[in-house]
mmCIF file with all atom_site columns, C-alpha atoms and ligand atoms in Angstrom:
data_model
loop_
_atom_site.group_PDB
_atom_site.id
_atom_site.type_symbol
_atom_site.label_atom_id
_atom_site.label_alt_id
_atom_site.label_comp_id
_atom_site.label_asym_id
_atom_site.label_entity_id
_atom_site.label_seq_id
_atom_site.pdbx_PDB_ins_code
_atom_site.Cartn_x
_atom_site.Cartn_y
_atom_site.Cartn_z
_atom_site.occupancy
_atom_site.B_iso_or_equiv
_atom_site.pdbx_formal_charge
_atom_site.auth_seq_id
_atom_site.auth_comp_id
_atom_site.auth_asym_id
_atom_site.auth_atom_id
_atom_site.pdbx_PDB_model_num
ATOM   1   C  CA  . MET A 1 1   ? -52.341 9.609   -24.247 1.00 88.00 ? 482  MET A CA  1
ATOM   2   C  CA  . ALA A 1 2   ? -52.560 6.675   -26.483 1.00 93.00 ? 483  ALA A CA  1
ATOM   3   C  CA  . LEU A 1 3   ? -53.400 7.162   -29.880 1.00 96.00 ? 484  LEU A CA  1
ATOM   4   C  CA  . GLU A 1 4   ? -56.606 6.310   -31.908 1.00 97.00 ? 485  GLU A CA  1
ATOM   5   C  CA  . ALA A 1 5   ? -56.189 4.193   -34.478 1.00 98.00 ? 486  ALA A CA  1
ATOM   6   C  CA  . ARG A 1 6   ? -58.568 3.871   -37.350 1.00 97.00 ? 487  ARG A CA  1
ATOM   7   C  CA  . THR A 1 7   ? -58.586 1.274   -40.249 1.00 97.00 ? 488  THR A CA  1
ATOM   8   C  CA  . LEU A 1 8   ? -59.457 1.875   -43.832 1.00 97.00 ? 489  LEU A CA  1
ATOM   9   C  CA  . PRO A 1 9   ? -59.516 -0.595  -46.115 1.00 97.00 ? 490  PRO A CA  1
ATOM   10  C  CA  . VAL A 1 10  ? -58.681 0.942   -49.482 1.00 96.00 ? 491  VAL A CA  1
ATOM   11  C  CA  . THR A 1 11  ? -58.370 -0.371  -53.185 1.00 94.00 ? 492  THR A CA  1
ATOM   12  C  CA  . PRO A 1 12  ? -60.110 -3.806  -54.828 1.00 93.00 ? 493  PRO A CA  1
ATOM   13  C  CA  . PHE A 1 13  ? -56.958 -5.278  -52.742 1.00 95.00 ? 494  PHE A CA  1
ATOM   14  C  CA  . ARG A 1 14  ? -58.642 -4.274  -49.352 1.00 96.00 ? 495  ARG A CA  1
ATOM   15  C  CA  . GLN A 1 15  ? -55.241 -2.773  -47.665 1.00 97.00 ? 496  GLN A CA  1
ATOM   16  C  CA  . ASN A 1 16  ? -55.695 -1.219  -43.929 1.00 98.00 ? 497  ASN A CA  1
ATOM   17  C  CA  . CYS A 1 17  ? -54.510 2.397   -44.786 1.00 98.00 ? 498  CYS A CA  1
ATOM   18  C  CA  . THR A 1 18  ? -54.255 3.400   -40.702 1.00 98.00 ? 499  THR A CA  1
ATOM   19  C  CA  . ILE A 1 19  ? -54.844 6.827   -39.423 1.00 98.00 ? 500  ILE A CA  1
ATOM   20  C  CA  . LEU A 1 20  ? -53.620 7.453   -36.280 1.00 98.00 ? 501  LEU A CA  1
ATOM   21  C  CA  . SER A 1 21  ? -54.280 10.615  -34.236 1.00 98.00 ? 502  SER A CA  1
ATOM   22  C  CA  . ASN A 1 22  ? -54.133 12.397  -30.802 1.00 97.00 ? 503  ASN A CA  1
ATOM   23  C  CA  . GLN A 1 23  ? -56.552 14.257  -28.373 1.00 96.00 ? 504  GLN A CA  1
ATOM   24  C  CA  . HIS A 1 24  ? -55.011 17.304  -29.954 1.00 97.00 ? 505  HIS A CA  1
ATOM   25  C  CA  . GLY A 1 25  ? -56.558 16.581  -33.518 1.00 97.00 ? 506  GLY A CA  1
ATOM   26  C  CA  . GLN A 1 26  ? -53.096 15.592  -34.867 1.00 98.00 ? 507  GLN A CA  1
ATOM   27  C  CA  . ALA A 1 27  ? -53.078 12.657  -37.661 1.00 98.00 ? 508  ALA A CA  1
ATOM   28  C  CA  . VAL A 1 28  ? -50.479 10.214  -39.602 1.00 98.00 ? 509  VAL A CA  1
ATOM   29  C  CA  . VAL A 1 29  ? -51.723 8.440   -42.604 1.00 98.00 ? 510  VAL A CA  1
ATOM   30  C  CA  . VAL A 1 30  ? -49.773 4.975   -42.923 1.00 98.00 ? 511  VAL A CA  1
ATOM   31  C  CA  . ASP A 1 31  ? -50.075 3.274   -46.161 1.00 98.00 ? 512  ASP A CA  1
ATOM   32  C  CA  . PRO A 1 32  ? -52.786 5.421   -48.561 1.00 98.00 ? 513  PRO A CA  1
ATOM   33  C  CA  . GLY A 1 33  ? -52.799 2.669   -50.685 1.00 97.00 ? 514  GLY A CA  1
ATOM   34  C  CA  . GLY A 1 34  ? -55.649 4.446   -53.167 1.00 95.00 ? 515  GLY A CA  1
ATOM   35  C  CA  . GLU A 1 35  ? -58.805 6.078   -52.858 1.00 95.00 ? 516  GLU A CA  1
ATOM   36  C  CA  . SER A 1 36  ? -57.126 9.676   -51.616 1.00 97.00 ? 517  SER A CA  1
ATOM   37  C  CA  . GLU A 1 37  ? -60.167 11.569  -51.980 1.00 97.00 ? 518  GLU A CA  1
ATOM   38  C  CA  . ARG A 1 38  ? -61.750 9.071   -49.598 1.00 97.00 ? 519  ARG A CA  1
ATOM   39  C  CA  . ILE A 1 39  ? -58.566 9.151   -47.214 1.00 98.00 ? 520  ILE A CA  1
ATOM   40  C  CA  . PHE A 1 40  ? -58.533 12.908  -47.761 1.00 98.00 ? 521  PHE A CA  1
ATOM   41  C  CA  . GLN A 1 41  ? -62.158 13.205  -46.515 1.00 98.00 ? 522  GLN A CA  1
ATOM   42  C  CA  . GLN A 1 42  ? -61.133 11.129  -43.671 1.00 97.00 ? 523  GLN A CA  1
ATOM   43  C  CA  . VAL A 1 43  ? -58.412 13.703  -41.968 1.00 98.00 ? 524  VAL A CA  1
ATOM   44  C  CA  . SER A 1 44  ? -59.742 16.629  -43.717 1.00 96.00 ? 525  SER A CA  1
ATOM   45  C  CA  . GLN A 1 45  ? -59.988 18.118  -40.049 1.00 96.00 ? 526  GLN A CA  1
ATOM   46  C  CA  . CYS A 1 46  ? -57.055 17.111  -38.909 1.00 97.00 ? 527  CYS A CA  1
ATOM   47  C  CA  . ASP A 1 47  ? -53.576 18.666  -38.848 1.00 98.00 ? 528  ASP A CA  1
ATOM   48  C  CA  . VAL A 1 48  ? -51.640 15.960  -40.619 1.00 98.00 ? 529  VAL A CA  1
ATOM   49  C  CA  . GLU A 1 49  ? -48.151 15.644  -39.416 1.00 98.00 ? 530  GLU A CA  1
ATOM   50  C  CA  . ALA A 1 50  ? -46.736 12.688  -42.346 1.00 98.00 ? 531  ALA A CA  1
ATOM   51  C  CA  . ILE A 1 51  ? -47.719 10.051  -44.438 1.00 98.00 ? 532  ILE A CA  1
ATOM   52  C  CA  . LEU A 1 52  ? -45.553 6.695   -43.537 1.00 98.00 ? 533  LEU A CA  1
ATOM   53  C  CA  . LEU A 1 53  ? -45.086 3.975   -45.836 1.00 98.00 ? 534  LEU A CA  1
ATOM   54  C  CA  . THR A 1 54  ? -44.467 0.210   -45.234 1.00 98.00 ? 535  THR A CA  1
ATOM   55  C  CA  . HIS A 1 55  ? -43.148 -0.629  -48.528 1.00 98.00 ? 536  HIS A CA  1
ATOM   56  C  CA  . GLY A 1 56  ? -43.384 -0.306  -51.796 1.00 98.00 ? 537  GLY A CA  1
ATOM   57  C  CA  . HIS A 1 57  ? -46.619 -1.966  -53.040 1.00 97.00 ? 538  HIS A CA  1
ATOM   58  C  CA  . LEU A 1 58  ? -48.868 -0.123  -55.210 1.00 96.00 ? 539  LEU A CA  1
ATOM   59  C  CA  . ASP A 1 59  ? -52.153 -1.483  -52.686 1.00 96.00 ? 540  ASP A CA  1
ATOM   60  C  CA  . HIS A 1 60  ? -50.010 0.318   -49.996 1.00 98.00 ? 541  HIS A CA  1
ATOM   61  C  CA  . VAL A 1 61  ? -48.472 3.598   -51.537 1.00 98.00 ? 542  VAL A CA  1
ATOM   62  C  CA  . GLY A 1 62  ? -50.878 4.115   -54.787 1.00 97.00 ? 543  GLY A CA  1
ATOM   63  C  CA  . GLY A 1 63  ? -52.702 7.444   -52.879 1.00 97.00 ? 544  GLY A CA  1
ATOM   64  C  CA  . ALA A 1 64  ? -49.615 8.372   -51.301 1.00 98.00 ? 545  ALA A CA  1
ATOM   65  C  CA  . ALA A 1 65  ? -48.588 11.362  -54.051 1.00 98.00 ? 546  ALA A CA  1
ATOM   66  C  CA  . SER A 1 66  ? -51.889 12.344  -54.332 1.00 98.00 ? 547  SER A CA  1
ATOM   67  C  CA  . LEU A 1 67  ? -52.678 12.278  -50.554 1.00 98.00 ? 548  LEU A CA  1
ATOM   68  C  CA  . ARG A 1 68  ? -49.535 14.521  -49.894 1.00 98.00 ? 549  ARG A CA  1
ATOM   69  C  CA  . GLU A 1 69  ? -50.606 17.011  -52.835 1.00 98.00 ? 550  GLU A CA  1
ATOM   70  C  CA  . LYS A 1 70  ? -53.857 17.429  -51.384 1.00 98.00 ? 551  LYS A CA  1
ATOM   71  C  CA  . LEU A 1 71  ? -52.974 18.116  -47.973 1.00 98.00 ? 552  LEU A CA  1
ATOM   72  C  CA  . THR A 1 72  ? -49.862 19.985  -48.630 1.00 98.00 ? 553  THR A CA  1
ATOM   73  C  CA  . ALA A 1 73  ? -52.397 22.515  -50.356 1.00 98.00 ? 554  ALA A CA  1
ATOM   74  C  CA  . HIS A 1 74  ? -55.252 21.764  -47.585 1.00 97.00 ? 555  HIS A CA  1
ATOM   75  C  CA  . GLN A 1 75  ? -52.852 22.848  -44.735 1.00 97.00 ? 556  GLN A CA  1
ATOM   76  C  CA  . GLY A 1 76  ? -50.866 25.376  -46.755 1.00 96.00 ? 557  GLY A CA  1
ATOM   77  C  CA  . LYS A 1 77  ? -47.587 23.141  -45.406 1.00 96.00 ? 558  LYS A CA  1
ATOM   78  C  CA  . ALA A 1 78  ? -45.325 20.549  -46.697 1.00 97.00 ? 559  ALA A CA  1
ATOM   79  C  CA  . VAL A 1 79  ? -46.884 16.982  -45.686 1.00 98.00 ? 560  VAL A CA  1
ATOM   80  C  CA  . PRO A 1 80  ? -43.660 14.602  -46.149 1.00 98.00 ? 561  PRO A CA  1
ATOM   81  C  CA  . VAL A 1 81  ? -43.902 10.840  -47.448 1.00 98.00 ? 562  VAL A CA  1
ATOM   82  C  CA  . ILE A 1 82  ? -41.671 9.503   -44.997 1.00 98.00 ? 563  ILE A CA  1
ATOM   83  C  CA  . GLY A 1 83  ? -40.666 5.970   -45.971 1.00 98.00 ? 564  GLY A CA  1
ATOM   84  C  CA  . PRO A 1 84  ? -40.204 2.779   -46.798 1.00 98.00 ? 565  PRO A CA  1
ATOM   85  C  CA  . GLY A 1 85  ? -36.726 1.642   -46.949 1.00 98.00 ? 566  GLY A CA  1
ATOM   86  C  CA  . GLN A 1 86  ? -34.643 2.721   -49.783 1.00 98.00 ? 567  GLN A CA  1
ATOM   87  C  CA  . GLU A 1 87  ? -34.658 -0.505  -51.260 1.00 98.00 ? 568  GLU A CA  1
ATOM   88  C  CA  . ASP A 1 88  ? -37.765 -0.530  -52.361 1.00 98.00 ? 569  ASP A CA  1
ATOM   89  C  CA  . ASP A 1 89  ? -37.271 2.638   -54.539 1.00 98.00 ? 570  ASP A CA  1
ATOM   90  C  CA  . PHE A 1 90  ? -37.544 0.321   -57.544 1.00 98.00 ? 571  PHE A CA  1
ATOM   91  C  CA  . LEU A 1 91  ? -41.074 -0.548  -56.776 1.00 97.00 ? 572  LEU A CA  1
ATOM   92  C  CA  . LEU A 1 92  ? -42.225 3.048   -55.934 1.00 98.00 ? 573  LEU A CA  1
ATOM   93  C  CA  . LYS A 1 93  ? -40.887 4.089   -59.335 1.00 97.00 ? 574  LYS A CA  1
ATOM   94  C  CA  . THR A 1 94  ? -43.116 1.351   -61.347 1.00 96.00 ? 575  THR A CA  1
ATOM   95  C  CA  . ILE A 1 95  ? -46.544 1.738   -59.183 1.00 96.00 ? 576  ILE A CA  1
ATOM   96  C  CA  . ASP A 1 96  ? -48.038 2.910   -62.618 1.00 94.00 ? 577  ASP A CA  1
ATOM   97  C  CA  . ASP A 1 97  ? -46.912 -0.170  -64.423 1.00 92.00 ? 578  ASP A CA  1
ATOM   98  C  CA  . GLN A 1 98  ? -47.916 -2.187  -61.431 1.00 90.00 ? 579  GLN A CA  1
ATOM   99  C  CA  . ALA A 1 99  ? -51.542 -0.468  -61.787 1.00 94.00 ? 580  ALA A CA  1
ATOM   100 C  CA  . ALA A 1 100 ? -51.992 -1.133  -65.576 1.00 93.00 ? 581  ALA A CA  1
ATOM   101 C  CA  . ALA A 1 101 ? -51.259 -4.819  -65.046 1.00 90.00 ? 582  ALA A CA  1
ATOM   102 C  CA  . PHE A 1 102 ? -54.249 -4.625  -62.602 1.00 91.00 ? 583  PHE A CA  1
ATOM   103 C  CA  . ASN A 1 103 ? -56.567 -2.709  -64.781 1.00 92.00 ? 584  ASN A CA  1
ATOM   104 C  CA  . LEU A 1 104 ? -56.247 0.126   -61.747 1.00 91.00 ? 585  LEU A CA  1
ATOM   105 C  CA  . THR A 1 105 ? -56.705 3.413   -62.436 1.00 87.00 ? 586  THR A CA  1
ATOM   106 C  CA  . GLY A 1 106 ? -55.862 6.470   -59.468 1.00 85.00 ? 587  GLY A CA  1
ATOM   107 C  CA  . MET A 1 107 ? -52.167 5.338   -58.780 1.00 93.00 ? 588  MET A CA  1
ATOM   108 C  CA  . GLU A 1 108 ? -49.052 7.190   -58.934 1.00 95.00 ? 589  GLU A CA  1
ATOM   109 C  CA  . ASN A 1 109 ? -45.421 6.829   -58.834 1.00 97.00 ? 590  ASN A CA  1
ATOM   110 C  CA  . VAL A 1 110 ? -44.384 8.270   -55.524 1.00 98.00 ? 591  VAL A CA  1
ATOM   111 C  CA  . VAL A 1 111 ? -40.896 9.934   -54.095 1.00 98.00 ? 592  VAL A CA  1
ATOM   112 C  CA  . PRO A 1 112 ? -40.716 10.092  -50.484 1.00 98.00 ? 593  PRO A CA  1
ATOM   113 C  CA  . ASP A 1 113 ? -39.442 12.891  -49.177 1.00 98.00 ? 594  ASP A CA  1
ATOM   114 C  CA  . ARG A 1 114 ? -36.982 10.704  -47.279 1.00 98.00 ? 595  ARG A CA  1
ATOM   115 C  CA  . TYR A 1 115 ? -36.485 6.793   -46.788 1.00 98.00 ? 596  TYR A CA  1
ATOM   116 C  CA  . LEU A 1 116 ? -35.761 5.079   -43.789 1.00 98.00 ? 597  LEU A CA  1
ATOM   117 C  CA  . VAL A 1 117 ? -33.697 2.898   -41.889 1.00 98.00 ? 598  VAL A CA  1
ATOM   118 C  CA  . GLU A 1 118 ? -33.138 0.596   -39.158 1.00 98.00 ? 599  GLU A CA  1
ATOM   119 C  CA  . GLY A 1 119 ? -33.709 1.692   -35.417 1.00 98.00 ? 600  GLY A CA  1
ATOM   120 C  CA  . GLU A 1 120 ? -34.256 5.103   -36.623 1.00 98.00 ? 601  GLU A CA  1
ATOM   121 C  CA  . VAL A 1 121 ? -37.389 6.765   -34.263 1.00 98.00 ? 602  VAL A CA  1
ATOM   122 C  CA  . LEU A 1 122 ? -40.153 9.276   -35.434 1.00 98.00 ? 603  LEU A CA  1
ATOM   123 C  CA  . HIS A 1 123 ? -41.520 11.645  -32.968 1.00 98.00 ? 604  HIS A CA  1
ATOM   124 C  CA  . LEU A 1 124 ? -44.880 12.349  -34.431 1.00 98.00 ? 605  LEU A CA  1
ATOM   125 C  CA  . LEU A 1 125 ? -48.282 12.843  -32.672 1.00 98.00 ? 606  LEU A CA  1
ATOM   126 C  CA  . GLY A 1 126 ? -46.355 13.325  -29.454 1.00 96.00 ? 607  GLY A CA  1
ATOM   127 C  CA  . HIS A 1 127 ? -45.288 9.657   -29.506 1.00 96.00 ? 608  HIS A CA  1
ATOM   128 C  CA  . SER A 1 128 ? -41.952 8.176   -30.302 1.00 97.00 ? 609  SER A CA  1
ATOM   129 C  CA  . ILE A 1 129 ? -42.754 5.635   -33.038 1.00 98.00 ? 610  ILE A CA  1
ATOM   130 C  CA  . ARG A 1 130 ? -39.497 3.234   -33.616 1.00 98.00 ? 611  ARG A CA  1
ATOM   131 C  CA  . VAL A 1 131 ? -38.845 1.926   -37.181 1.00 98.00 ? 612  VAL A CA  1
ATOM   132 C  CA  . ALA A 1 132 ? -37.552 -1.751  -37.612 1.00 98.00 ? 613  ALA A CA  1
ATOM   133 C  CA  . HIS A 1 133 ? -36.547 -3.217  -41.380 1.00 98.00 ? 614  HIS A CA  1
ATOM   134 C  CA  . VAL A 1 134 ? -38.026 -6.380  -41.771 1.00 98.00 ? 615  VAL A CA  1
ATOM   135 C  CA  . PRO A 1 135 ? -37.158 -7.670  -45.147 1.00 98.00 ? 616  PRO A CA  1
ATOM   136 C  CA  . GLY A 1 136 ? -38.322 -10.680 -46.809 1.00 98.00 ? 617  GLY A CA  1
ATOM   137 C  CA  . HIS A 1 137 ? -41.674 -9.582  -48.525 1.00 98.00 ? 618  HIS A CA  1
ATOM   138 C  CA  . THR A 1 138 ? -39.928 -6.423  -50.110 1.00 98.00 ? 619  THR A CA  1
ATOM   139 C  CA  . PRO A 1 139 ? -36.431 -6.107  -49.602 1.00 98.00 ? 620  PRO A CA  1
ATOM   140 C  CA  . GLY A 1 140 ? -37.224 -2.361  -48.362 1.00 98.00 ? 621  GLY A CA  1
ATOM   141 C  CA  . HIS A 1 141 ? -39.986 -3.473  -46.096 1.00 98.00 ? 622  HIS A CA  1
ATOM   142 C  CA  . VAL A 1 142 ? -40.422 -1.765  -42.623 1.00 98.00 ? 623  VAL A CA  1
ATOM   143 C  CA  . VAL A 1 143 ? -42.471 -1.473  -39.446 1.00 98.00 ? 624  VAL A CA  1
ATOM   144 C  CA  . PHE A 1 144 ? -43.798 0.991   -37.209 1.00 98.00 ? 625  PHE A CA  1
ATOM   145 C  CA  . LEU A 1 145 ? -43.627 0.403   -33.506 1.00 98.00 ? 626  LEU A CA  1
ATOM   146 C  CA  . ASP A 1 146 ? -45.536 2.728   -31.039 1.00 97.00 ? 627  ASP A CA  1
ATOM   147 C  CA  . GLU A 1 147 ? -43.502 0.521   -28.016 1.00 96.00 ? 628  GLU A CA  1
ATOM   148 C  CA  . ALA A 1 148 ? -45.660 3.081   -25.659 1.00 96.00 ? 629  ALA A CA  1
ATOM   149 C  CA  . ASP A 1 149 ? -48.985 1.710   -26.658 1.00 97.00 ? 630  ASP A CA  1
ATOM   150 C  CA  . HIS A 1 150 ? -48.085 -1.841  -27.395 1.00 98.00 ? 631  HIS A CA  1
ATOM   151 C  CA  . ARG A 1 151 ? -49.306 -1.088  -31.309 1.00 98.00 ? 632  ARG A CA  1
ATOM   152 C  CA  . ALA A 1 152 ? -47.102 -2.394  -33.652 1.00 98.00 ? 633  ALA A CA  1
ATOM   153 C  CA  . ILE A 1 153 ? -47.874 -1.367  -38.006 1.00 98.00 ? 634  ILE A CA  1
ATOM   154 C  CA  . VAL A 1 154 ? -46.428 -4.336  -39.778 1.00 98.00 ? 635  VAL A CA  1
ATOM   155 C  CA  . GLY A 1 155 ? -47.569 -4.192  -43.363 1.00 98.00 ? 636  GLY A CA  1
ATOM   156 C  CA  . ASP A 1 156 ? -46.990 -7.337  -44.921 1.00 98.00 ? 637  ASP A CA  1
ATOM   157 C  CA  . THR A 1 157 ? -44.725 -8.894  -42.981 1.00 98.00 ? 638  THR A CA  1
ATOM   158 C  CA  . LEU A 1 158 ? -47.241 -10.665 -40.242 1.00 98.00 ? 639  LEU A CA  1
ATOM   159 C  CA  . PHE A 1 159 ? -50.487 -11.463 -40.577 1.00 98.00 ? 640  PHE A CA  1
ATOM   160 C  CA  . ARG A 1 160 ? -53.470 -13.424 -38.407 1.00 98.00 ? 641  ARG A CA  1
ATOM   161 C  CA  . GLY A 1 161 ? -52.302 -16.834 -39.018 1.00 98.00 ? 642  GLY A CA  1
ATOM   162 C  CA  . THR A 1 162 ? -49.752 -16.530 -41.250 1.00 98.00 ? 643  THR A CA  1
ATOM   163 C  CA  . VAL A 1 163 ? -46.727 -14.489 -43.222 1.00 98.00 ? 644  VAL A CA  1
ATOM   164 C  CA  . GLY A 1 164 ? -46.658 -11.973 -46.426 1.00 98.00 ? 645  GLY A CA  1
ATOM   165 C  CA  . ARG A 1 165 ? -45.663 -13.672 -49.680 1.00 97.00 ? 646  ARG A CA  1
ATOM   166 C  CA  . THR A 1 166 ? -42.583 -14.013 -50.845 1.00 98.00 ? 647  THR A CA  1
ATOM   167 C  CA  . ASP A 1 167 ? -42.790 -15.737 -53.714 1.00 97.00 ? 648  ASP A CA  1
ATOM   168 C  CA  . PHE A 1 168 ? -41.940 -12.069 -55.891 1.00 95.00 ? 649  PHE A CA  1
ATOM   169 C  CA  . PRO A 1 169 ? -38.072 -12.827 -57.443 1.00 96.00 ? 650  PRO A CA  1
ATOM   170 C  CA  . TYR A 1 170 ? -37.189 -9.933  -54.763 1.00 97.00 ? 651  TYR A CA  1
ATOM   171 C  CA  . GLY A 1 171 ? -38.811 -11.614 -51.867 1.00 98.00 ? 652  GLY A CA  1
ATOM   172 C  CA  . ASP A 1 172 ? -36.945 -13.795 -49.408 1.00 98.00 ? 653  ASP A CA  1
ATOM   173 C  CA  . ALA A 1 173 ? -39.464 -16.673 -47.518 1.00 98.00 ? 654  ALA A CA  1
ATOM   174 C  CA  . THR A 1 174 ? -36.193 -17.425 -44.750 1.00 98.00 ? 655  THR A CA  1
ATOM   175 C  CA  . GLN A 1 175 ? -35.117 -14.062 -44.333 1.00 98.00 ? 656  GLN A CA  1
ATOM   176 C  CA  . LEU A 1 176 ? -38.674 -12.880 -43.445 1.00 98.00 ? 657  LEU A CA  1
ATOM   177 C  CA  . ILE A 1 177 ? -39.048 -15.676 -40.731 1.00 98.00 ? 658  ILE A CA  1
ATOM   178 C  CA  . THR A 1 178 ? -35.868 -14.541 -39.533 1.00 98.00 ? 659  THR A CA  1
ATOM   179 C  CA  . GLU A 1 179 ? -36.530 -11.015 -39.638 1.00 98.00 ? 660  GLU A CA  1
ATOM   180 C  CA  . ILE A 1 180 ? -39.944 -11.507 -38.019 1.00 98.00 ? 661  ILE A CA  1
ATOM   181 C  CA  . ARG A 1 181 ? -38.903 -13.540 -35.034 1.00 98.00 ? 662  ARG A CA  1
ATOM   182 C  CA  . LYS A 1 182 ? -35.557 -10.631 -34.305 1.00 98.00 ? 663  LYS A CA  1
ATOM   183 C  CA  . LYS A 1 183 ? -37.732 -7.752  -34.838 1.00 98.00 ? 664  LYS A CA  1
ATOM   184 C  CA  . LEU A 1 184 ? -41.297 -8.329  -33.651 1.00 98.00 ? 665  LEU A CA  1
ATOM   185 C  CA  . PHE A 1 185 ? -41.470 -11.145 -31.949 1.00 98.00 ? 666  PHE A CA  1
ATOM   186 C  CA  . CYS A 1 186 ? -39.640 -9.710  -29.235 1.00 98.00 ? 667  CYS A CA  1
ATOM   187 C  CA  . LEU A 1 187 ? -42.064 -7.612  -28.772 1.00 98.00 ? 668  LEU A CA  1
ATOM   188 C  CA  . PRO A 1 188 ? -44.576 -7.889  -25.551 1.00 98.00 ? 669  PRO A CA  1
ATOM   189 C  CA  . ASP A 1 189 ? -47.730 -10.285 -25.956 1.00 98.00 ? 670  ASP A CA  1
ATOM   190 C  CA  . ASP A 1 190 ? -49.913 -7.570  -25.571 1.00 98.00 ? 671  ASP A CA  1
ATOM   191 C  CA  . THR A 1 191 ? -48.712 -5.754  -28.475 1.00 98.00 ? 672  THR A CA  1
ATOM   192 C  CA  . VAL A 1 192 ? -51.578 -5.064  -31.261 1.00 98.00 ? 673  VAL A CA  1
ATOM   193 C  CA  . VAL A 1 193 ? -50.384 -5.928  -34.552 1.00 98.00 ? 674  VAL A CA  1
ATOM   194 C  CA  . LEU A 1 194 ? -52.313 -4.165  -37.213 1.00 98.00 ? 675  LEU A CA  1
ATOM   195 C  CA  . CYS A 1 195 ? -51.711 -5.915  -40.485 1.00 98.00 ? 676  CYS A CA  1
ATOM   196 C  CA  . GLY A 1 196 ? -51.969 -4.939  -44.084 1.00 98.00 ? 677  GLY A CA  1
ATOM   197 C  CA  . HIS A 1 197 ? -55.096 -6.914  -44.405 1.00 98.00 ? 678  HIS A CA  1
ATOM   198 C  CA  . GLY A 1 198 ? -57.702 -8.673  -42.743 1.00 97.00 ? 679  GLY A CA  1
ATOM   199 C  CA  . LEU A 1 199 ? -58.154 -8.319  -39.379 1.00 97.00 ? 680  LEU A CA  1
ATOM   200 C  CA  . PRO A 1 200 ? -55.546 -7.465  -36.109 1.00 98.00 ? 681  PRO A CA  1
ATOM   201 C  CA  . THR A 1 201 ? -53.670 -10.034 -34.240 1.00 98.00 ? 682  THR A CA  1
ATOM   202 C  CA  . THR A 1 202 ? -50.940 -9.879  -31.071 1.00 98.00 ? 683  THR A CA  1
ATOM   203 C  CA  . ILE A 1 203 ? -47.775 -10.790 -30.847 1.00 98.00 ? 684  ILE A CA  1
ATOM   204 C  CA  . GLY A 1 204 ? -48.250 -13.308 -28.291 1.00 98.00 ? 685  GLY A CA  1
ATOM   205 C  CA  . VAL A 1 205 ? -50.994 -15.318 -30.359 1.00 98.00 ? 686  VAL A CA  1
ATOM   206 C  CA  . GLU A 1 206 ? -49.043 -15.033 -33.507 1.00 98.00 ? 687  GLU A CA  1
ATOM   207 C  CA  . ARG A 1 207 ? -45.850 -16.459 -31.394 1.00 97.00 ? 688  ARG A CA  1
ATOM   208 C  CA  . ARG A 1 208 ? -47.966 -19.346 -30.053 1.00 97.00 ? 689  ARG A CA  1
ATOM   209 C  CA  . THR A 1 209 ? -50.113 -20.484 -33.027 1.00 98.00 ? 690  THR A CA  1
ATOM   210 C  CA  . ASN A 1 210 ? -49.027 -18.886 -36.300 1.00 98.00 ? 691  ASN A CA  1
ATOM   211 C  CA  . PRO A 1 211 ? -47.952 -22.067 -38.066 1.00 98.00 ? 692  PRO A CA  1
ATOM   212 C  CA  . PHE A 1 212 ? -44.900 -20.900 -40.161 1.00 98.00 ? 693  PHE A CA  1
ATOM   213 C  CA  . PHE A 1 213 ? -42.935 -20.041 -36.490 1.00 96.00 ? 694  PHE A CA  1
ATOM   214 C  CA  . LYS A 1 214 ? -43.759 -23.803 -35.347 1.00 88.00 ? 695  LYS A CA  1
HETATM 215 ZN ZN1 . ZN  B 2 .   ? -46.969 -6.144  -49.726 1.00 91.39 ? 1332 ZN  B ZN1 1
#
């Protein structure tokens, strides 16, 4: 059966935290950027299998350590934080500094239980979720592909009509475009793309109309 996906915009950056769940009351939380208590309340009735992270920016990971702690205590078993790629380690270690620069509180550094690499398949919620490495916005950015459901959770790689920022010292615009073409545009047209900010889109619409790929 198809997984249900709910989006919860968190932090002043309105980052889309995504909650995937199945008919058995199991759930996975992707990119809990902050407001961990609010996210916790949304999933407290569920058996949360894992917390997944796409990349190391504060608005995507700032609430991960605290959510892991709350869920592990509540469920009485360790709930792992999985991802992003190890290349984003330098960002995960400086969430406190990133938050201070924006005058934000309630965001913490996080040490994942494990990092992810290109091509891994995660078995969660009775589904196979494939991991693709799509660097360029950050070096360790990964996306989560649920091919059975024609759904892609893409963080800050591809957006409706645009792509992720690459104006960071570690950003690479050419690499981002190349990787999106290679890893995302090969998916079926009707694949629903859940973006890190703003409204969802589909692979077909972006392949045809996104100005960054003309
Ligand atoms: Zn980002």
